[in-house]
mmCIF file of C-alpha atoms in Angstrom:
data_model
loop_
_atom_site.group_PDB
_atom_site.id
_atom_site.type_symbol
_atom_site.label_atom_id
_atom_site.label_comp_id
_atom_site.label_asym_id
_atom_site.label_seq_id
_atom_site.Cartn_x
_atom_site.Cartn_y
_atom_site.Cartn_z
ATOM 1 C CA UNK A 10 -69.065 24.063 4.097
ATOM 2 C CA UNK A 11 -65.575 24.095 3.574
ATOM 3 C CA UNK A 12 -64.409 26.884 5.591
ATOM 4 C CA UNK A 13 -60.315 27.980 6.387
ATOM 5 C CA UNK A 14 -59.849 30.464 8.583
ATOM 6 C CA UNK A 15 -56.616 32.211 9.157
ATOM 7 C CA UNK A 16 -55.368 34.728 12.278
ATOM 8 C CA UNK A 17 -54.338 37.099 12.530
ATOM 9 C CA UNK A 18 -55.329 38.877 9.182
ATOM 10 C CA UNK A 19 -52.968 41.525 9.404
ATOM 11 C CA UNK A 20 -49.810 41.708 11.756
ATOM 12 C CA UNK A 21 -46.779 44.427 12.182
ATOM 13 C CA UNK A 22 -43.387 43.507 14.008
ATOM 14 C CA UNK A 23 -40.377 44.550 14.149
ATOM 15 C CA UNK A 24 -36.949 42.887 12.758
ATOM 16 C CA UNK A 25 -35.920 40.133 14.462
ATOM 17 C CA UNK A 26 -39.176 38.624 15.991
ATOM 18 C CA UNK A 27 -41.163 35.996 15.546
ATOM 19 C CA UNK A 28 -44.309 35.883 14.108
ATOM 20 C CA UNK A 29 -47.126 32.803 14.432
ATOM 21 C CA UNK A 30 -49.854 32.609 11.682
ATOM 22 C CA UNK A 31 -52.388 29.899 12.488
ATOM 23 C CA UNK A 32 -54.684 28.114 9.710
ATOM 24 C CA UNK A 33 -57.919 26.470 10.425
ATOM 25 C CA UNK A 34 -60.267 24.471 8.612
ATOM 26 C CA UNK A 35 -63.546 24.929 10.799
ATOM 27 C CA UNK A 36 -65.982 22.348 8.936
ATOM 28 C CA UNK A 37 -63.826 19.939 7.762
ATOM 29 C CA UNK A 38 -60.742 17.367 8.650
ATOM 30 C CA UNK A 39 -58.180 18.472 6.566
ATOM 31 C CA UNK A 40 -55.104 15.829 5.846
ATOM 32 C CA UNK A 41 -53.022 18.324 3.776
ATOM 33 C CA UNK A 42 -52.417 21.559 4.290
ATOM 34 C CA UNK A 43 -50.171 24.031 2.039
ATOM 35 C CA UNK A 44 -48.612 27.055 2.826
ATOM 36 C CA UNK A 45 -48.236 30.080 0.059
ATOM 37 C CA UNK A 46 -46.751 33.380 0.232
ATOM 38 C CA UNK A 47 -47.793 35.924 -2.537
ATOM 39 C CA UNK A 48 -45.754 39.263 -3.126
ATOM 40 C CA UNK A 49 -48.057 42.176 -5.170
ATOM 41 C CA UNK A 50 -49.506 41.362 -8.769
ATOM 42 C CA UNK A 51 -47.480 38.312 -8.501
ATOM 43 C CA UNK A 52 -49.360 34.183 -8.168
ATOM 44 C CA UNK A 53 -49.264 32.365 -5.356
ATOM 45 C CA UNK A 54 -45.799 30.982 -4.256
ATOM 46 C CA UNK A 55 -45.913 27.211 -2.858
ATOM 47 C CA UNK A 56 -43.635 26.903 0.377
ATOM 48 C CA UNK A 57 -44.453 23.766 1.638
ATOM 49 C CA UNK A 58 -47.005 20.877 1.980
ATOM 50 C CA UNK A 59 -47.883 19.347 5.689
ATOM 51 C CA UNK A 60 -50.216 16.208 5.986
ATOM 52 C CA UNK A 61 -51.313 15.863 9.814
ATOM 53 C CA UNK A 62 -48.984 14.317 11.795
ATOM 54 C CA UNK A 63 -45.812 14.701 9.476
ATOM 55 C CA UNK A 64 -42.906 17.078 8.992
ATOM 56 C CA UNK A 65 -43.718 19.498 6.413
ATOM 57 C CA UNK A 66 -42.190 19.224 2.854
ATOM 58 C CA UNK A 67 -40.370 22.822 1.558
ATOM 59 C CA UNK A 68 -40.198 23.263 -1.688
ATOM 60 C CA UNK A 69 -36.507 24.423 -3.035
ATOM 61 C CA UNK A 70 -35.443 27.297 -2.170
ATOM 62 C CA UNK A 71 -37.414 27.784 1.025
ATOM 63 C CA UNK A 72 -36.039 27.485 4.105
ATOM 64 C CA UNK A 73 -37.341 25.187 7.039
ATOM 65 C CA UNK A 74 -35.169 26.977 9.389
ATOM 66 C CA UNK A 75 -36.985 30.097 8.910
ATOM 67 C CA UNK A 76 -40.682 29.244 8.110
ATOM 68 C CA UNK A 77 -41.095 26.275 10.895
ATOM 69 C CA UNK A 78 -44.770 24.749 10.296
ATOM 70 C CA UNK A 79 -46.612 22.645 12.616
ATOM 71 C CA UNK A 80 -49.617 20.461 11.533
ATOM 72 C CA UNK A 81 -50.989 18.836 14.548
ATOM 73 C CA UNK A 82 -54.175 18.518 14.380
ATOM 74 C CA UNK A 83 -56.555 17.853 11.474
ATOM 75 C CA UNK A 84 -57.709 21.548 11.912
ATOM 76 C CA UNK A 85 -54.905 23.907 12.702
ATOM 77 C CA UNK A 86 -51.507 24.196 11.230
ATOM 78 C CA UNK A 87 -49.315 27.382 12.117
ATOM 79 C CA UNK A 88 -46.766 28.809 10.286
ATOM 80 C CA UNK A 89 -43.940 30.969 12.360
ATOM 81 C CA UNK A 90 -41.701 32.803 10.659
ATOM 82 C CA UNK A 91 -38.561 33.298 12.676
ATOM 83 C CA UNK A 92 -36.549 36.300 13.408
ATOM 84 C CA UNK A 93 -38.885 37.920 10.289
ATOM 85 C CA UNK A 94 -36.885 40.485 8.340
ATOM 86 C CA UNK A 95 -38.144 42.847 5.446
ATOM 87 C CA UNK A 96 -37.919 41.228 2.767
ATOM 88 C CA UNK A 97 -40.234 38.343 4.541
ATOM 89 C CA UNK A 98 -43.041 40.783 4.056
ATOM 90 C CA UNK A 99 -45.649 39.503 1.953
ATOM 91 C CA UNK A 100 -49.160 37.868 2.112
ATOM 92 C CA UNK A 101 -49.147 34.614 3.501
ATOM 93 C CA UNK A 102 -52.411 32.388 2.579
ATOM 94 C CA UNK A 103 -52.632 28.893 4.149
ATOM 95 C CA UNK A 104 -55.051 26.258 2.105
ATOM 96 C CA UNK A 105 -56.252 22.778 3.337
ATOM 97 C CA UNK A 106 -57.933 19.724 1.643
ATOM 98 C CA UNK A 107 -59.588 17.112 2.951
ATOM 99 C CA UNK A 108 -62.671 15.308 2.825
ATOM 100 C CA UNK A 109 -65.441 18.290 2.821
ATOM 101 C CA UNK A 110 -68.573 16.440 1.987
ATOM 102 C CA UNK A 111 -69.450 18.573 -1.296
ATOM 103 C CA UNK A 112 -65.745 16.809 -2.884
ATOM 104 C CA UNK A 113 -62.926 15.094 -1.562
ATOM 105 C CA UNK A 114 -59.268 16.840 -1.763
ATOM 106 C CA UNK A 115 -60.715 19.817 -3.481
ATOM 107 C CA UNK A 116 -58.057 23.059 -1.821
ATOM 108 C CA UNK A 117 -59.883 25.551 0.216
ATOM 109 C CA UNK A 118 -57.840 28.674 0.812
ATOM 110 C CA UNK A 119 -57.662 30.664 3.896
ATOM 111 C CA UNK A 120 -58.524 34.565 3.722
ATOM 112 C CA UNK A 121 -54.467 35.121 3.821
ATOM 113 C CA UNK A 122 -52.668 36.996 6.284
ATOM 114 C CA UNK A 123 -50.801 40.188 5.270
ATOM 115 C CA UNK A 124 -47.149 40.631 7.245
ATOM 116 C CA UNK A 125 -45.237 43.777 7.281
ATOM 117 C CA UNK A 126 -41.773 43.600 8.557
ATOM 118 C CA UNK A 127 -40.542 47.140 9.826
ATOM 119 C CA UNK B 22 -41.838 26.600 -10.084
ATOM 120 C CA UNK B 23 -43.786 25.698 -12.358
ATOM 121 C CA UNK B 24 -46.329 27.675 -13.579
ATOM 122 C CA UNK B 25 -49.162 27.603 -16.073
ATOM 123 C CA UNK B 26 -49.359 30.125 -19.452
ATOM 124 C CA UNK B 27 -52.319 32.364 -18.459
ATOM 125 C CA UNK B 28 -53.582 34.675 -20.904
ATOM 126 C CA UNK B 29 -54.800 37.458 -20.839
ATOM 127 C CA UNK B 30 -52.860 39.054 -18.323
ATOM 128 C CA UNK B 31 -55.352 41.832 -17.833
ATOM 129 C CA UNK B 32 -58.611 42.958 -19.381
ATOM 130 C CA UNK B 33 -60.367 45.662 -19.572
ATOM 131 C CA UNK B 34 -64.453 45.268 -20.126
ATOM 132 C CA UNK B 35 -67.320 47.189 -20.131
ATOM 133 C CA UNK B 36 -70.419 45.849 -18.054
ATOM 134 C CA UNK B 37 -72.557 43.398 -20.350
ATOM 135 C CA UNK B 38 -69.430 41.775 -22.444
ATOM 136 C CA UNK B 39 -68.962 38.616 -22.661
ATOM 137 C CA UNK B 40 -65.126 37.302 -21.053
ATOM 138 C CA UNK B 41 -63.135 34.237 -21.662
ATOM 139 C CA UNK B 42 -59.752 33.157 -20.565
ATOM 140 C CA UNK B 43 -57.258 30.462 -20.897
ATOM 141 C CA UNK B 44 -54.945 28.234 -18.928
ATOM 142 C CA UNK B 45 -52.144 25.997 -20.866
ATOM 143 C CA UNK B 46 -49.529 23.523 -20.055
ATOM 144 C CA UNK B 47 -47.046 21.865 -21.418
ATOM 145 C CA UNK B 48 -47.750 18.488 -19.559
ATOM 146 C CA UNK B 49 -50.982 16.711 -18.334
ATOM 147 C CA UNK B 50 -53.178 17.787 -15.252
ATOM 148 C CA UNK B 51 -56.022 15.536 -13.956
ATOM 149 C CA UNK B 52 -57.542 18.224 -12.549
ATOM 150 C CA UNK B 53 -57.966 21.834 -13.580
ATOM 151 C CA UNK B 54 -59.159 24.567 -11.264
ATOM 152 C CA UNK B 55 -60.621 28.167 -11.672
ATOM 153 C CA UNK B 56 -60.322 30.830 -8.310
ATOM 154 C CA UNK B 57 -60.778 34.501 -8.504
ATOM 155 C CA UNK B 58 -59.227 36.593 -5.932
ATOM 156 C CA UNK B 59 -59.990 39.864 -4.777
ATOM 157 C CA UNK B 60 -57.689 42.453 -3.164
ATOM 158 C CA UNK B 61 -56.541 41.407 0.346
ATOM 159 C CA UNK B 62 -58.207 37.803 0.090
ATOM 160 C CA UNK B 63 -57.802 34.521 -0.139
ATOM 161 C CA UNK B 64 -58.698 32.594 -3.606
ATOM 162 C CA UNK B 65 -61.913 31.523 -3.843
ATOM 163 C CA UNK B 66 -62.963 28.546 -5.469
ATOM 164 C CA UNK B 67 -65.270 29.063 -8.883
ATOM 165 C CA UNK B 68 -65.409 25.959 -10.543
ATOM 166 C CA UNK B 69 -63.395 22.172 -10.327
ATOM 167 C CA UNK B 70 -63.216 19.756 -13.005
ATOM 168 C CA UNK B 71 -62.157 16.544 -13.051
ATOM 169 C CA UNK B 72 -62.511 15.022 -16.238
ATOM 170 C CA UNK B 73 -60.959 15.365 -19.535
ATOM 171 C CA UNK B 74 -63.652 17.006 -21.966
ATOM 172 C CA UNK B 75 -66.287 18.325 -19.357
ATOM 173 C CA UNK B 76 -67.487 21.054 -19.593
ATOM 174 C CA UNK B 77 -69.225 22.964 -15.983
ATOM 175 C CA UNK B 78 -71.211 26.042 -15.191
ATOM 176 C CA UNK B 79 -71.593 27.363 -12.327
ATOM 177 C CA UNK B 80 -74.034 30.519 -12.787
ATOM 178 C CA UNK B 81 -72.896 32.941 -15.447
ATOM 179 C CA UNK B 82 -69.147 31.463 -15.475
ATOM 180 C CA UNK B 83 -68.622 27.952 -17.827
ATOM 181 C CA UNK B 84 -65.336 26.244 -17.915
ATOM 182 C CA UNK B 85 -64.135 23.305 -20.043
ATOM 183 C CA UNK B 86 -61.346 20.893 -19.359
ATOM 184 C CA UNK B 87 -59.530 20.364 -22.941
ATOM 185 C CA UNK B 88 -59.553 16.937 -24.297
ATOM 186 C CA UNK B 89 -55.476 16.705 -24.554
ATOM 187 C CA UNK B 90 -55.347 17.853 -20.627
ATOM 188 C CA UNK B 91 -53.640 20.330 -21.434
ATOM 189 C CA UNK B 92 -55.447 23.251 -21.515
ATOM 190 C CA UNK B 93 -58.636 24.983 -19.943
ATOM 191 C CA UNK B 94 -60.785 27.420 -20.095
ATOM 192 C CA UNK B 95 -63.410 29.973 -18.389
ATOM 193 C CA UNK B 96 -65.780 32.314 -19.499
ATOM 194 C CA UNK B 97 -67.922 34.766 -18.251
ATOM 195 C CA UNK B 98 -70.971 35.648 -19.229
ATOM 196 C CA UNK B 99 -72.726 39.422 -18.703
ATOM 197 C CA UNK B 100 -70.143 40.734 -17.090
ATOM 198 C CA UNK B 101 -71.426 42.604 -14.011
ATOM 199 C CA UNK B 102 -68.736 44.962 -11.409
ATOM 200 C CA UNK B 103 -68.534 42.542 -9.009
ATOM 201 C CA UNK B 104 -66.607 40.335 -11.562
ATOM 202 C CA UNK B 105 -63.759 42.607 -10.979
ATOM 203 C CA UNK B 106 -60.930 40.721 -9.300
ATOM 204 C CA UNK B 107 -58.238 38.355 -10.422
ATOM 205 C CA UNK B 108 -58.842 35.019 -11.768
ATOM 206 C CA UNK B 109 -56.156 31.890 -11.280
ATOM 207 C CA UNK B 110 -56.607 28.466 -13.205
ATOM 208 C CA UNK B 111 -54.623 25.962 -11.060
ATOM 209 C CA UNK B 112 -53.830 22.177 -12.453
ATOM 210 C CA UNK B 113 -53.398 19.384 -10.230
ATOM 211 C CA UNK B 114 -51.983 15.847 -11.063
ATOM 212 C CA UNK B 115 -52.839 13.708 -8.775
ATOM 213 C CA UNK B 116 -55.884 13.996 -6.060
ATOM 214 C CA UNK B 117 -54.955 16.033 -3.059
ATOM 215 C CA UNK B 118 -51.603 16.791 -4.469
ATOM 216 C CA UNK B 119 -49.721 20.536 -4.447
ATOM 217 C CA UNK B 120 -51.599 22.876 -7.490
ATOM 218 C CA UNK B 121 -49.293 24.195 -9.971
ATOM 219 C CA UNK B 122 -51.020 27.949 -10.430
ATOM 220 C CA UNK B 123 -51.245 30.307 -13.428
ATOM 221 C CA UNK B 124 -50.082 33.626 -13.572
ATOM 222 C CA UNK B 125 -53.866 35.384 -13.216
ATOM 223 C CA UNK B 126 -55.751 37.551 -15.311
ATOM 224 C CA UNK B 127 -56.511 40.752 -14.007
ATOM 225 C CA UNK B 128 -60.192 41.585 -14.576
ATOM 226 C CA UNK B 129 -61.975 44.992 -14.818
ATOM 227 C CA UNK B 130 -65.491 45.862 -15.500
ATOM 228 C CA UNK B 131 -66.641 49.086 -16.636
ATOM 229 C CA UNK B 132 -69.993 50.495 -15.714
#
């Protein structure tokens, strides 16, 4: 149990575009979601926090403008990243708690989603 | 953000050897978390605790919350290959809240 799945895995695109990265958790109801981006031999990065239903919370320095996230459903939250530029390359890994049935609010993380920016 | 003091950054083993690592903080978590990551993946979930003191194994890996909340640690017995990956402590404050993350210790295992 206790399963996140993220898609794509891997996506190109050019400069300017805008890329969708969806998050699932396929075995459980998950109330909060986070959103990380991680850049090589570097930790994991908090962006923001979304609980089902709600607007997400950022954390400083990240801007909602750019990184829009949607958590409508217990299962799936997306995170697009608009008009995507270099420098937003990076590895993007989504995690989600909720109750699981082995523990409650424990995060499960998602099997990330590498972006390259051209 | 905030991060936790993770040491060692890297180490290098040979297959058999014992490991052990450590996670410290200058405030209180209520919960302290160990993942290991390998290349191109998502953290992966080794071992939770939840209580000030305990001490869990899970397989060849034990970890111990510190009494003061403070601290943690994880060790790995008979280190095998597959152990070869990055490890992340994570402490969390409240139940479902955001994890604050170490920096990782790199792990490598020697045949």
């Amino acid at each position: 149990g206790a399963v996140v799945s993220q898609h794509p895995s891997w996506v190109i695109c050019k400069s300017g575009t805008s890329v969708k990265i969806e998050c699932r958790s396929l075995d459980f109801q998950a109330t909060t979601m986070f959103w990380y981006r991680q850049f090589p031999k570097q930790s994991l990065m908090l962006m923001a926090t979304s609980n089902e239903g709600s607007k997400a919370t950022y954390e400083q320095g990240v801007e909602k403008d750019k990184f829009l996230i949607n958590h409508a459903s217990l299962t799936l939250s997306t995170l697009t990243v608009t008009s995507a530029h270099p420098e937003d390359s990076s590895f993007y890994i989504c995690s989600a708690s909720g109750t699981s049935g082995r523990s409650t609010d424990t995060q499960y993380f998602g099997p990330g989603t590498r972006l390259t920016v051209l | 953000g905030q991060q936790l003091n993770q040491s060692p950054q890297s180490m290098f083993i040979q297959e058999g050897e014992d490991v052990s690592m450590n996670c410290t903080s200058s405030s209180i978590f209520n919960t302290w978390l160990w993942y290991k990551q390998d290349p191109g993946e998502g953290p992966v979930l080794l071992i939770a605790l939840y209580k000030a003191g305990e001490l869990t194994s899970n397989g060849r890996l034990t970890a111990q919350f510190g009494i003061t909340r403070k601290d943690s640690f994880l060790n790995i017995s008979a280190s095998i290959p597959s152990d070869v990956g990055i490890y992340f402590c994570a402490g969390q404050l409240t139940s479902g809240s955001r994890l604050t993350f170490g920096e990782g210790t790199q792990l490598t295992v020697n045949p």
